[in-house]
Amino acid sequence: MAAITIRDVARVAGVSTATVSRALRGLPNVDEQTRLRVQRVAVELDYVISPSASRLASGRTGSVAVITPYIARWFFSTVLSGVESVLQSAGIDLLLMSVSNGESQLRLPPAPRLRRRVDGAIVIAIPPEDPQLQQILDLHMPTSLIGVSAEGVPSVTIDDVMAARIATRHLVNLGHQRIGIIGGATSAVPYTAEYDRFRGYQEVIQEAGLQVDPVLEAFGHFTIAGGEQAMINLLTQRQRPTAVFAMSDEMAFGAMRALRSHGLQPGRDISIVGIDGHEVSELLDLTTVAQPVHELGRIAAEELLEQITMNGVAQKVRVRQLDTHLVVRSSTAPLSTT
Amino acid sequence: MAAITIRDVARVAGVSTATVSRALRGLPNVDEQTRLRVQRVAVELDYVISPSASRLASGRTGSVAVITPYIARWFFSTVLSGVESVLQSAGIDLLLMSVSNGESQLRLPPAPRLRRRVDGAIVIAIPPEDPQLQQILDLHMPTSLIGVSAEGVPSVTIDDVMAARIATRHLVNLGHQRIGIIGGATSAVPYTAEYDRFRGYQEVIQEAGLQVDPVLEAFGHFTIAGGEQAMINLLTQRQRPTAVFAMSDEMAFGAMRALRSHGLQPGRDISIVGIDGHEVSELLDLTTVAQPVHELGRIAAEELLEQITMNGVAQKVRVRQLDTHLVVRSSTAPLSTT
DNA sequence: GGTATCGTTTAAGCCGGTTCAGATAACCGC
DNA sequence: GCGGTTATCTGAACCGGCTTAAACGATACC
């Protein structure tokens, strides 16, 4: 029952524990014969290193925290799977922590739980003005941000302004003139996706010589229900938009649902375009600006591992923006000139 | 820069490290005055316990692994969020590990990565015949299963036979007589959802005096694409079913897609019912047998924590089956008698 | 006043690795 | 044959808590 320790291996292999340690970790200064013998003994004894002991002695934890406001939502779980695949193959433990978001304030702040526990953190889409993010950054450990950016911190995002421009430009090119927008928080702050997407929308509207009209703007939660409610608001205006840019696919789904319940058909009566490239958007024939979500996670994880290994060596902060592309489906169509 | 240790706290508070240890962990045999003083000093010095040291000395890791074949899929991420909420409030670290599934065989087996690293494991929907599951069970650590069951291991599932019966019965009650099924693996083995759902379907078909007909059975991946392909297979039969039971909502989505591309309308031409209660099923007006997915995770986590704290004390293996309920929407309708 | 009792506190060993200064031995060129 | 390298290996001091046996002090009892 008593677990095998490094001393047992050392004794059986006839070497010191120091040699066993180096042999098993592939460090230099071990004779190849010795290394093989040690490895053989370790396997025979079914020896497994104790992570706690190793961590205590070395000061490295070999684990990374992923901090996210949501776990079950499509974007977040997809990012998470990208992160996981990288960490798994690097042999790093992934600690999952969710933080309280706008809706639930129940959870403890994550920062204290990180200290001495992980070598680095990946933070998904926590807005820069959230004190929880600041607390994490104040820890001064290797950190990568996904979906938002912050001064002096490596981050991986899409070009949100560009994505919104692509979506809006698509609607303009189809001849639409009353183009609405459905978005997240009304009071968006810089460095967030909401802010940039709203900016991209406005830019294109103005460039096209169209009117930026608050009546065409509806905000709500970044969810299906939020999108539905926002679309309902737009539909009850005196003058409805002929096309709507939704800041996320899920909001677009809600918008499409609202259309149907009003007897309208997406594409024919009102065009809808989203951002995400959600799997379901294909199902619903939603035109969308697809973003490489899995990649966001993958790249942020690789970036973080680099920070961790380059520890101490100053390097420039890498801010990466991945490309998006328009996927046209039947939810958008030329403005009918009837 | 040097981190504060328990010795620093002890020195400043004027007590021994043993007392600090007990004071901060709320153990008895500490004078209340002393405890307060120690706590105050700990806060002042901004002391954070070193998990590695604590784990090494105590033998408890304070963490739990969640092992899942998929991270980004709806069912799995929703279960995961349920697990996470419980572990978070219990102050337990959640280690996320994905395992290779039918599609990718790239990952290392999880069992070796668990030893000495976690106090217990939650395993999501790994089929009983998968050697990876057996290896985990052979570790003889506290374990809870979700979505499958195995001899002598606590598990949380729905009553899959019953769920399938409810779905199929619903179709029978609507007057359908040619009722097809779209499912996962053809060669399902006992203790899996696929197996039981297939059984429930067959039972009701037979009880209704209908013919169990292999021509009405189509299998594929447990995905949208899999469901689509399976439905296409059913549609190309000489005699089409008038209703189809899909083993998951995502397969049902695929089936609905296949219907539309054949110019058929779910509910009017062919009825479709799924199992899951996926958020999107409301969007698509899919009739479904809803299961409490978040609860599955929550309850399995609570069960595991109980195992861990009751460590050693023999207790009976709890096998829980949560209730499901039918949600009727417009994808199912009475058999038109035209 | 002496002793038993009980709650509180401490000293010191231990958990199981990592690491570094220094020992050993083999090999080198001169 | 000798000082100097170089590659390999070991002893022992950590890392930072936990835990147990023993000490301590105060009260209680006889």
XYZ file of C-alpha atoms (C1' of nucleotides) in Angstrom:
736
model
C 0.000 0.000 0.000
C 2.780 2.391 0.874
C 3.620 4.294 -2.253
C 6.941 3.844 -3.972
C 9.250 6.797 -3.541
C 12.253 7.994 -5.397
C 14.398 6.474 -2.666
C 13.077 3.020 -3.428
C 13.972 3.451 -7.041
C 17.388 4.785 -6.106
C 18.091 1.866 -3.801
C 17.041 -0.793 -6.297
C 18.902 0.863 -9.140
C 21.957 1.331 -6.962
C 22.258 5.074 -7.431
C 21.425 8.208 -5.484
C 18.072 9.925 -5.586
C 19.684 12.848 -7.312
C 20.615 10.630 -10.204
C 17.175 9.090 -10.370
C 15.662 12.536 -10.463
C 17.839 13.620 -13.323
C 17.599 10.332 -15.162
C 13.824 10.305 -15.215
C 13.508 13.918 -16.223
C 15.901 13.545 -19.115
C 18.419 15.987 -17.722
C 22.039 15.814 -18.850
C 24.940 14.438 -16.843
C 23.515 10.968 -16.657
C 25.218 8.059 -18.327
C 22.983 6.483 -20.905
C 23.432 3.075 -19.316
C 22.459 4.439 -15.946
C 19.464 6.220 -17.345
C 18.143 3.072 -18.945
C 18.628 1.084 -15.783
C 16.853 3.695 -13.705
C 14.000 3.893 -16.148
C 13.633 0.135 -16.147
C 13.565 -0.006 -12.371
C 11.037 2.808 -12.224
C 8.720 0.936 -14.527
C 9.195 -2.332 -12.689
C 8.374 -0.777 -9.352
C 5.471 1.096 -10.917
C 6.911 4.312 -9.586
C 4.945 7.510 -10.046
C 6.461 10.806 -9.101
C 4.651 12.813 -6.439
C 3.593 16.076 -8.018
C 3.274 17.815 -4.677
C 6.794 16.960 -3.678
C 8.148 17.895 -7.052
C 6.315 21.175 -7.003
C 7.395 22.021 -3.530
C 11.013 21.337 -4.257
C 11.201 22.920 -7.662
C 8.875 25.836 -7.190
C 7.103 25.076 -10.455
C 3.563 23.860 -10.329
C 3.228 22.486 -13.827
C -0.282 23.780 -14.016
C -2.152 26.613 -15.583
C -5.500 28.144 -14.671
C -8.182 28.926 -17.182
C -10.487 31.613 -15.912
C -13.786 32.107 -17.613
C -17.124 33.710 -16.853
C -19.012 30.862 -18.538
C -18.318 27.218 -19.120
C -21.385 25.932 -20.894
C -21.650 28.552 -23.604
C -20.500 27.674 -27.062
C -17.759 30.261 -27.436
C -16.231 29.546 -24.052
C -16.319 25.776 -24.201
C -14.856 25.862 -27.675
C -12.028 28.115 -26.582
C -11.509 25.850 -23.610
C -11.129 22.801 -25.794
C -8.474 24.606 -27.795
C -6.574 25.490 -24.656
C -6.904 21.988 -23.303
C -5.477 20.316 -26.356
C -2.293 22.350 -26.108
C -1.839 21.975 -22.378
C -2.505 18.279 -22.511
C 0.199 17.630 -25.012
C 2.593 19.789 -23.022
C 1.840 17.726 -19.940
C 0.530 20.711 -18.020
C -2.415 20.455 -15.656
C -5.408 22.595 -16.496
C -7.246 24.122 -13.570
C -10.657 25.333 -14.530
C -12.122 28.271 -12.651
C -15.221 30.183 -13.431
C -15.689 33.679 -12.128
C -18.796 35.567 -11.314
C -20.153 37.502 -14.219
C -22.811 40.099 -14.573
C -25.528 37.604 -13.738
C -24.203 35.764 -10.704
C -22.018 37.354 -8.081
C -21.741 34.289 -5.932
C -18.226 33.156 -6.613
C -15.079 34.095 -4.834
C -12.677 36.256 -6.777
C -10.191 34.048 -8.590
C -6.968 35.903 -7.923
C -6.303 34.611 -4.395
C -6.896 31.086 -5.607
C -4.130 31.438 -8.162
C -1.238 32.398 -5.944
C 1.331 29.677 -5.446
C -0.973 27.304 -7.254
C -0.340 27.795 -10.949
C 2.475 28.926 -13.193
C 0.224 31.068 -15.332
C -3.310 31.972 -16.256
C -5.450 32.201 -19.348
C -8.324 34.598 -18.984
C -11.272 34.402 -21.316
C -13.313 37.488 -22.090
C -13.289 39.237 -18.762
C -13.832 42.918 -19.491
C -10.865 45.153 -18.685
C -12.790 47.256 -16.228
C -13.731 44.238 -14.114
C -11.698 44.440 -10.899
C -11.347 40.671 -10.966
C -9.197 40.980 -14.058
C -7.078 43.679 -12.513
C -6.501 41.539 -9.447
C -5.294 38.720 -11.643
C -2.945 40.988 -13.550
C -1.624 42.373 -10.268
C -0.317 38.912 -9.478
C 2.303 39.516 -12.172
C 2.357 35.943 -13.322
C 2.467 34.852 -16.940
C -0.960 35.595 -18.356
C -2.690 35.433 -21.710
C -5.969 37.111 -22.502
C -8.547 35.813 -24.935
C -11.249 37.951 -26.467
C -10.174 41.166 -24.793
C -6.956 43.093 -24.625
C -5.232 45.141 -21.992
C -2.214 47.359 -21.879
C 1.006 45.375 -21.579
C -0.583 41.923 -21.532
C -0.347 39.336 -24.294
C -3.716 38.692 -25.853
C -5.360 36.777 -28.653
C -8.483 38.153 -30.235
C -10.036 38.652 -33.578
C -10.070 42.068 -35.133
C -13.484 42.944 -33.832
C -13.711 46.219 -35.677
C -12.934 44.423 -38.894
C -15.394 41.617 -38.203
C -18.168 44.109 -37.624
C -17.124 46.002 -40.722
C -17.292 42.861 -42.813
C -20.748 42.045 -41.533
C -22.093 45.554 -41.951
C -20.413 46.060 -45.312
C -22.081 42.874 -46.486
C -25.471 44.350 -45.662
C -24.595 47.652 -47.299
C -23.452 45.868 -50.415
C -26.826 44.138 -50.588
C -28.406 47.554 -50.875
C -29.756 47.920 -47.374
C -30.072 51.401 -45.995
C -31.830 50.966 -42.701
C -29.376 48.674 -40.982
C -29.962 47.909 -37.332
C -27.597 46.545 -34.755
C -28.182 44.145 -31.894
C -25.435 44.156 -29.314
C -24.313 43.403 -25.801
C -23.879 45.903 -23.041
C -24.992 49.407 -23.905
C -22.171 50.980 -21.983
C -19.347 49.155 -23.710
C -15.841 50.165 -22.774
C -12.722 50.178 -24.936
C -10.729 46.979 -25.414
C -13.849 44.839 -25.425
C -15.440 43.017 -28.323
C -18.715 44.884 -27.871
C -17.046 48.231 -28.131
C -15.057 47.409 -31.223
C -17.914 45.699 -32.990
C -20.111 48.694 -32.411
C -17.377 50.908 -33.739
C -16.938 48.835 -36.868
C -20.661 49.014 -37.507
C -20.735 52.767 -37.100
C -17.731 53.287 -39.331
C -19.254 51.431 -42.242
C -22.635 53.076 -41.820
C -20.984 56.460 -42.005
C -18.680 55.553 -44.863
C -21.745 54.432 -46.797
C -23.313 57.825 -46.258
C -26.094 56.330 -44.141
C -27.570 57.757 -41.012
C -26.369 56.504 -37.625
C -29.720 56.270 -35.892
C -30.122 55.328 -32.204
C -33.536 53.959 -33.051
C -31.816 51.189 -34.957
C -29.697 50.162 -31.992
C -30.902 47.574 -29.486
C -28.922 46.108 -26.663
C -29.351 43.205 -24.313
C -27.670 40.133 -22.979
C -25.236 38.278 -25.184
C -27.645 35.360 -25.431
C -30.443 33.961 -27.518
C -33.009 35.499 -25.219
C -31.152 38.797 -25.272
C -31.091 38.816 -29.059
C -34.751 37.943 -29.235
C -35.754 40.765 -26.963
C -33.533 43.216 -28.796
C -35.063 42.230 -32.138
C -38.536 42.621 -30.711
C -37.586 46.127 -29.701
C -36.433 46.908 -33.220
C -39.584 45.436 -34.713
C -41.834 47.612 -32.641
C -40.272 50.803 -33.958
C -42.276 52.949 -36.307
C -39.918 52.217 -39.090
C -38.276 48.839 -39.040
C -34.773 48.107 -40.247
C -34.463 46.049 -43.416
C -31.323 44.366 -42.167
C -29.763 43.728 -38.791
C -26.226 43.045 -37.691
C -26.148 40.947 -34.525
C -22.944 40.992 -32.498
C -23.020 37.243 -31.963
C -24.595 34.247 -33.598
C -26.575 33.455 -30.497
C -28.088 36.918 -30.499
C -28.803 36.405 -34.179
C -30.598 33.146 -33.395
C -32.794 35.017 -30.973
C -33.399 37.675 -33.575
C -34.438 35.058 -36.128
C -36.782 33.590 -33.604
C -38.359 36.981 -33.039
C -38.769 37.401 -36.783
C -40.554 34.091 -37.136
C -42.902 34.847 -34.293
C -43.783 38.061 -36.116
C -44.473 36.157 -39.301
C -41.325 37.432 -40.945
C -38.742 35.353 -42.736
C -35.003 35.940 -42.304
C -33.457 36.932 -45.605
C -36.713 37.557 -47.395
C -38.220 40.169 -45.101
C -35.297 41.204 -42.973
C -31.671 40.223 -43.427
C -29.692 39.042 -40.422
C -25.948 38.586 -40.070
C -24.073 37.431 -36.970
C -20.535 36.922 -35.767
C -19.123 33.597 -34.605
C -19.485 30.758 -37.026
C -21.446 28.772 -34.466
C -22.179 25.225 -35.529
C -25.895 25.879 -35.309
C -25.717 28.852 -37.628
C -25.241 26.490 -40.523
C -28.354 24.677 -39.393
C -30.364 27.860 -39.339
C -28.843 29.185 -42.555
C -27.501 32.222 -40.785
C -24.993 34.405 -42.576
C -22.118 34.992 -40.191
C -18.595 36.265 -39.844
C -16.806 33.141 -38.699
C -14.026 33.415 -36.167
C -11.483 30.699 -35.365
C -12.623 30.061 -31.809
C -10.727 26.855 -31.179
C -7.641 28.577 -32.507
C -8.045 31.451 -30.090
C -7.660 28.974 -27.277
C -4.874 27.051 -28.908
C -2.767 30.082 -29.653
C -3.294 31.701 -26.277
C -2.155 28.498 -24.617
C 0.944 28.293 -26.775
C 1.712 31.909 -26.039
C 1.353 31.265 -22.330
C 3.629 28.252 -22.381
C 6.227 30.373 -24.087
C 5.958 33.008 -21.398
C 6.345 30.362 -18.738
C 9.416 28.753 -20.221
C 11.027 32.079 -21.133
C 10.423 33.031 -17.530
C 12.274 36.168 -16.572
C 13.711 36.772 -19.997
C 12.036 39.970 -21.052
C 10.221 39.697 -24.333
C 7.859 41.890 -26.175
C 4.178 41.563 -25.431
C 2.475 39.785 -28.273
C -0.936 40.962 -29.273
C -2.381 38.700 -31.915
C -5.454 39.233 -33.994
C -6.746 36.262 -35.939
C -8.577 36.512 -39.218
C -12.294 36.148 -39.712
C -14.224 35.411 -42.859
C -17.738 35.952 -44.076
C -19.954 32.921 -44.591
C -22.947 33.875 -46.671
C -26.146 31.930 -46.204
C -29.777 32.626 -46.870
C -30.450 34.843 -43.863
C -29.125 37.755 -45.860
C -30.402 38.824 -49.263
C -30.507 41.915 -51.449
C -32.953 44.580 -50.402
C -36.174 43.846 -52.221
C -37.106 46.913 -54.195
C -40.805 46.348 -54.004
C 9.907 38.956 -3.467
C 10.479 35.986 -1.206
C 7.124 34.528 -0.354
C 5.803 34.661 3.165
C 5.878 31.294 4.870
C 4.075 29.885 7.823
C 7.219 30.522 9.860
C 7.018 34.234 9.237
C 3.466 34.278 10.450
C 4.415 32.224 13.470
C 7.265 34.533 14.354
C 5.246 37.716 14.068
C 2.312 36.244 15.951
C 4.632 34.918 18.595
C 3.529 31.311 18.351
C 4.789 28.114 16.764
C 4.067 27.053 13.229
C 1.968 24.205 14.528
C -0.376 26.669 16.147
C -0.555 28.776 13.025
C -1.384 25.717 11.006
C -4.205 24.744 13.311
C -5.436 28.280 13.798
C -5.795 29.001 10.114
C -7.453 25.703 9.321
C -10.032 26.116 12.040
C -8.907 23.061 13.974
C -9.720 22.760 17.660
C -7.262 23.220 20.508
C -6.526 26.812 19.683
C -7.464 29.603 22.026
C -9.870 31.964 20.385
C -7.648 34.938 21.220
C -4.703 33.218 19.641
C -6.670 32.272 16.572
C -7.764 35.838 15.988
C -4.274 37.158 16.424
C -2.862 34.610 14.007
C -5.530 35.353 11.459
C -4.878 39.055 11.729
C -1.157 38.576 11.246
C -1.740 36.282 8.277
C -3.856 38.917 6.587
C -1.407 41.677 7.387
C 1.504 39.777 5.951
C -0.619 38.753 2.982
C 0.208 35.160 3.700
C -0.982 32.495 1.283
C -0.543 28.850 2.086
C 1.563 26.829 -0.314
C -0.690 24.143 -1.751
C 2.247 21.952 -2.723
C 3.662 21.946 0.762
C 0.286 21.369 2.301
C -0.450 18.534 -0.068
C 2.878 16.909 0.446
C 2.592 17.005 4.192
C -1.047 16.060 4.484
C -1.351 13.610 1.635
C -4.554 15.236 0.411
C -4.453 17.047 -2.893
C -7.638 19.051 -2.604
C -8.312 18.485 -6.246
C -10.528 16.390 -8.422
C -10.159 15.407 -12.050
C -12.949 15.600 -14.574
C -12.377 13.237 -17.438
C -14.364 13.687 -20.581
C -14.161 12.644 -24.206
C -15.400 16.051 -25.388
C -15.221 19.534 -24.004
C -16.922 21.689 -26.581
C -20.089 19.693 -27.023
C -23.246 20.925 -25.393
C -23.907 17.959 -23.124
C -20.363 17.769 -21.864
C -19.789 21.440 -21.264
C -23.101 21.704 -19.478
C -22.272 18.776 -17.234
C -18.891 20.340 -16.627
C -20.413 23.595 -15.496
C -22.527 21.699 -13.004
C -19.500 19.925 -11.630
C -17.523 23.120 -11.479
C -20.092 25.010 -9.458
C -20.023 22.391 -6.724
C -16.269 22.004 -6.614
C -15.724 25.723 -6.604
C -17.880 26.287 -3.573
C -16.188 23.379 -1.830
C -12.811 24.971 -2.508
C -11.606 22.003 -4.504
C -9.439 22.398 -7.586
C -10.879 21.071 -10.806
C -8.427 19.428 -13.180
C -9.840 19.085 -16.647
C -8.653 16.183 -18.772
C -9.998 15.089 -22.070
C -9.445 11.567 -23.284
C -9.210 10.202 -26.747
C -12.528 9.120 -28.098
C -13.608 7.201 -31.141
C -12.482 9.986 -33.418
C -9.038 10.945 -32.133
C -6.646 8.517 -30.544
C -3.929 11.042 -29.961
C -4.133 11.588 -26.259
C -2.350 9.775 -23.516
C -4.488 7.559 -21.326
C -5.671 9.545 -18.326
C -5.136 6.994 -15.578
C -1.396 7.506 -15.067
C -1.940 11.234 -14.898
C -4.322 10.819 -11.983
C -2.143 8.946 -9.551
C -0.950 10.995 -6.597
C -2.420 14.026 -8.252
C -6.103 14.093 -7.330
C -8.319 12.853 -4.550
C -10.981 11.600 -6.895
C -12.294 11.561 -10.431
C -15.506 12.296 -12.253
C -15.809 10.470 -15.533
C -18.259 11.645 -18.148
C -19.764 9.203 -20.599
C -16.842 6.920 -21.239
C -18.302 3.602 -22.331
C -17.752 0.722 -19.920
C -15.892 -1.361 -22.422
C -13.297 1.343 -23.025
C -10.059 0.183 -21.413
C -9.368 3.755 -20.389
C -12.296 3.606 -17.998
C -11.144 0.315 -16.566
C -7.695 1.733 -15.936
C -9.216 4.604 -14.026
C -11.358 2.302 -11.936
C -8.321 0.128 -11.227
C -6.795 3.081 -9.411
C -9.367 2.489 -6.677
C -9.790 6.118 -5.895
C -13.115 7.798 -5.218
C -14.887 7.987 -8.562
C -18.255 9.067 -9.878
C -19.580 8.224 -13.292
C -21.885 10.394 -15.337
C -24.000 9.125 -18.196
C -22.923 5.520 -17.893
C -22.915 3.023 -15.089
C -20.593 0.242 -14.047
C -20.706 -2.492 -11.489
C -19.834 -1.255 -8.028
C -19.194 2.374 -8.984
C -21.385 5.314 -8.009
C -23.028 6.855 -11.030
C -25.505 9.509 -12.019
C -27.536 9.074 -15.152
C -31.016 9.500 -16.414
C -33.218 6.474 -16.900
C -32.332 6.077 -20.520
C -34.799 3.289 -21.132
C -37.553 5.450 -19.722
C -36.493 8.519 -21.695
C -36.604 6.539 -24.913
C -39.923 5.046 -23.905
C -41.379 8.495 -23.310
C -40.204 9.726 -26.676
C -41.399 6.678 -28.554
C -44.661 6.471 -26.655
C -45.314 10.078 -27.601
C -45.024 9.155 -31.258
C -47.210 6.090 -30.809
C -49.839 8.154 -29.058
C -49.895 10.497 -32.016
C -50.977 7.568 -34.148
C -47.708 6.850 -35.902
C -47.058 3.303 -36.971
C -43.875 3.474 -38.957
C -41.553 4.908 -36.331
C -37.877 5.099 -37.163
C -34.914 5.504 -34.875
C -31.688 7.418 -35.310
C -28.971 6.414 -32.916
C -25.323 6.300 -32.043
C -23.076 3.292 -32.361
C -24.703 0.282 -33.982
C -22.917 -2.123 -31.686
C -24.048 -0.591 -28.425
C -23.078 -2.402 -25.266
C -24.992 -2.622 -21.992
C -24.701 0.171 -19.424
C -24.505 2.820 -22.112
C -27.098 5.389 -23.031
C -27.230 4.142 -26.598
C -28.030 0.638 -25.529
C -30.767 1.605 -23.130
C -32.357 4.119 -25.429
C -32.507 1.563 -28.164
C -34.083 -0.865 -25.749
C -36.724 1.606 -24.616
C -37.621 2.262 -28.219
C -37.952 -1.418 -29.013
C -40.039 -2.099 -25.929
C -42.636 0.511 -26.779
C -42.768 -0.490 -30.411
C -43.497 -4.038 -29.399
C -45.959 -3.103 -26.677
C -47.859 -1.089 -29.264
C -48.079 -4.140 -31.456
C -45.937 -2.548 -34.150
C -43.244 -4.188 -36.193
C -39.603 -3.841 -35.146
C -38.083 -3.260 -38.550
C -34.333 -2.941 -39.159
C -35.130 -0.819 -42.174
C -36.336 1.864 -39.788
C -33.073 1.922 -37.862
C -30.207 4.208 -38.845
C -26.998 4.739 -36.940
C -24.188 7.216 -37.092
C -22.148 9.612 -35.058
C -23.768 11.325 -32.113
C -23.602 14.641 -33.917
C -25.576 16.905 -36.182
C -23.814 15.495 -39.207
C -24.386 11.972 -37.974
C -28.084 12.605 -37.526
C -28.342 14.200 -40.927
C -26.727 11.268 -42.641
C -28.866 8.789 -40.726
C -32.040 10.633 -41.702
C -30.963 10.670 -45.313
C -30.586 6.933 -45.115
C -34.093 6.571 -43.751
C -35.506 8.857 -46.426
C -34.043 6.825 -49.225
C -35.863 3.687 -48.100
C -38.719 2.414 -50.209
C -41.153 3.180 -47.491
C -40.312 6.125 -45.289
C -41.102 6.348 -41.602
C -43.790 8.861 -40.607
C -42.016 9.647 -37.356
C -38.468 9.359 -36.080
C -37.008 9.121 -32.612
C -33.502 10.573 -32.494
C -31.319 9.553 -29.576
C -30.055 13.083 -29.033
C -31.186 16.563 -29.884
C -28.133 17.159 -31.991
C -28.917 14.121 -34.094
C -32.467 15.412 -34.327
C -31.187 18.753 -35.587
C -29.331 16.930 -38.302
C -32.444 14.962 -39.109
C -34.507 18.150 -39.402
C -31.906 19.566 -41.689
C -32.121 16.496 -43.873
C -35.895 16.839 -43.975
C -35.724 20.433 -45.113
C -33.247 19.663 -47.828
C -35.735 17.067 -49.094
C -38.511 19.619 -49.062
C -40.155 18.054 -46.046
C -41.302 19.874 -42.964
C -40.753 18.514 -39.466
C -44.085 17.851 -37.791
C -46.177 18.207 -40.895
C -44.531 15.564 -43.056
C -42.451 13.610 -40.606
C -42.448 13.944 -36.836
C -39.155 14.159 -35.008
C -38.458 13.809 -31.302
C -35.077 14.001 -29.596
C -33.557 13.580 -26.162
C -31.661 16.319 -24.325
C -33.509 19.554 -23.899
C -30.756 21.383 -25.767
C -31.149 25.135 -25.731
C -31.320 25.191 -29.498
C -34.163 22.701 -29.608
C -36.500 25.425 -28.433
C -35.241 27.564 -31.258
C -35.948 24.875 -33.814
C -39.241 23.875 -32.219
C -38.029 20.372 -31.636
C -40.027 18.114 -29.376
C -37.615 16.551 -26.920
C -37.285 14.574 -23.725
C -35.431 17.040 -21.543
C -32.824 15.773 -19.135
C -31.336 17.770 -16.258
C -27.825 17.958 -17.611
C -26.453 20.572 -15.264
C -27.861 18.546 -12.395
C -26.074 15.428 -13.557
C -22.812 17.239 -13.024
C -23.834 18.855 -9.801
C -25.017 15.652 -8.189
C -22.068 13.591 -9.339
C -19.747 16.168 -7.829
C -21.595 16.158 -4.530
C -21.524 12.382 -4.489
C -17.795 12.423 -5.109
C -17.102 14.909 -2.348
C -19.001 12.667 0.002
C -16.890 9.701 -1.020
C -13.747 11.694 -0.446
C -14.675 12.933 3.000
C -16.086 9.570 4.080
C -12.799 8.131 2.957
C -12.338 4.605 4.154
C -15.722 4.337 5.772
C -17.473 1.753 3.671
C -20.758 2.949 2.289
C -23.151 1.629 -0.241
C -22.623 2.510 -3.847
C -25.168 5.055 -4.914
C -26.629 4.732 -8.357
C -28.880 7.663 -9.100
C -31.231 8.118 -12.002
C -32.635 11.586 -12.532
C -36.016 12.280 -14.030
C -36.695 13.444 -17.549
C -39.749 15.105 -18.983
C -41.294 15.474 -22.371
C -41.364 18.917 -23.953
C -43.791 18.959 -26.845
C -43.173 21.360 -29.680
C -44.199 21.510 -33.273
C -41.737 18.982 -34.640
C -44.188 16.256 -33.668
C -47.812 16.087 -34.742
C -50.559 13.507 -35.156
C -50.220 11.219 -38.136
C -52.072 12.874 -40.964
C -54.648 10.434 -42.235
C -54.619 11.663 -45.787
C -0.294 21.591 49.461
C -0.123 17.821 46.296
C -1.925 15.683 42.398
C -5.017 14.647 38.662
C -7.283 16.763 34.642
C -7.826 19.262 30.673
C -7.040 22.603 27.173
C -3.303 24.834 24.818
C 1.170 25.035 22.827
C 5.641 23.536 21.119
C 9.729 20.950 19.258
C 11.040 18.184 15.916
C 10.547 14.744 12.483
C 8.475 13.879 8.213
C 6.232 14.226 3.481
C 9.103 13.160 -1.361
C 11.185 15.306 -4.363
C 15.134 19.067 -6.425
C 19.451 21.182 -6.599
C 24.106 22.466 -5.980
C 28.635 22.166 -4.247
C 31.909 18.974 -4.258
C 33.849 14.058 -4.911
C 35.345 10.599 -8.144
C 37.160 8.763 -12.145
C 38.447 8.694 -16.768
C 40.752 11.031 -20.304
C 43.581 14.739 -22.344
C 47.825 16.985 -24.072
C 52.434 17.907 -23.042
C 53.950 11.411 -14.996
C 51.289 15.487 -14.060
C 48.099 19.333 -13.897
C 43.798 20.225 -16.139
C 39.326 18.984 -18.264
C 35.192 16.743 -18.655
C 31.485 13.649 -17.646
C 29.157 11.344 -14.000
C 27.561 10.829 -9.546
C 26.586 11.649 -4.480
C 25.588 13.918 0.080
C 23.022 16.920 2.166
C 20.578 20.976 2.530
C 16.531 22.600 1.274
C 11.218 23.528 -0.304
C 6.948 24.843 3.319
C 3.761 22.974 5.487
C 1.495 18.873 8.817
C 1.406 15.982 12.815
C 2.431 13.591 16.961
C 4.287 13.060 21.352
C 5.461 15.581 24.956
C 5.568 19.865 27.736
C 3.200 23.373 29.859
C 0.062 25.993 32.704
C -4.138 26.636 34.878
C -7.877 24.955 37.252
C -10.157 21.282 40.138
C -10.268 18.051 43.516
C -8.938 15.616 47.706
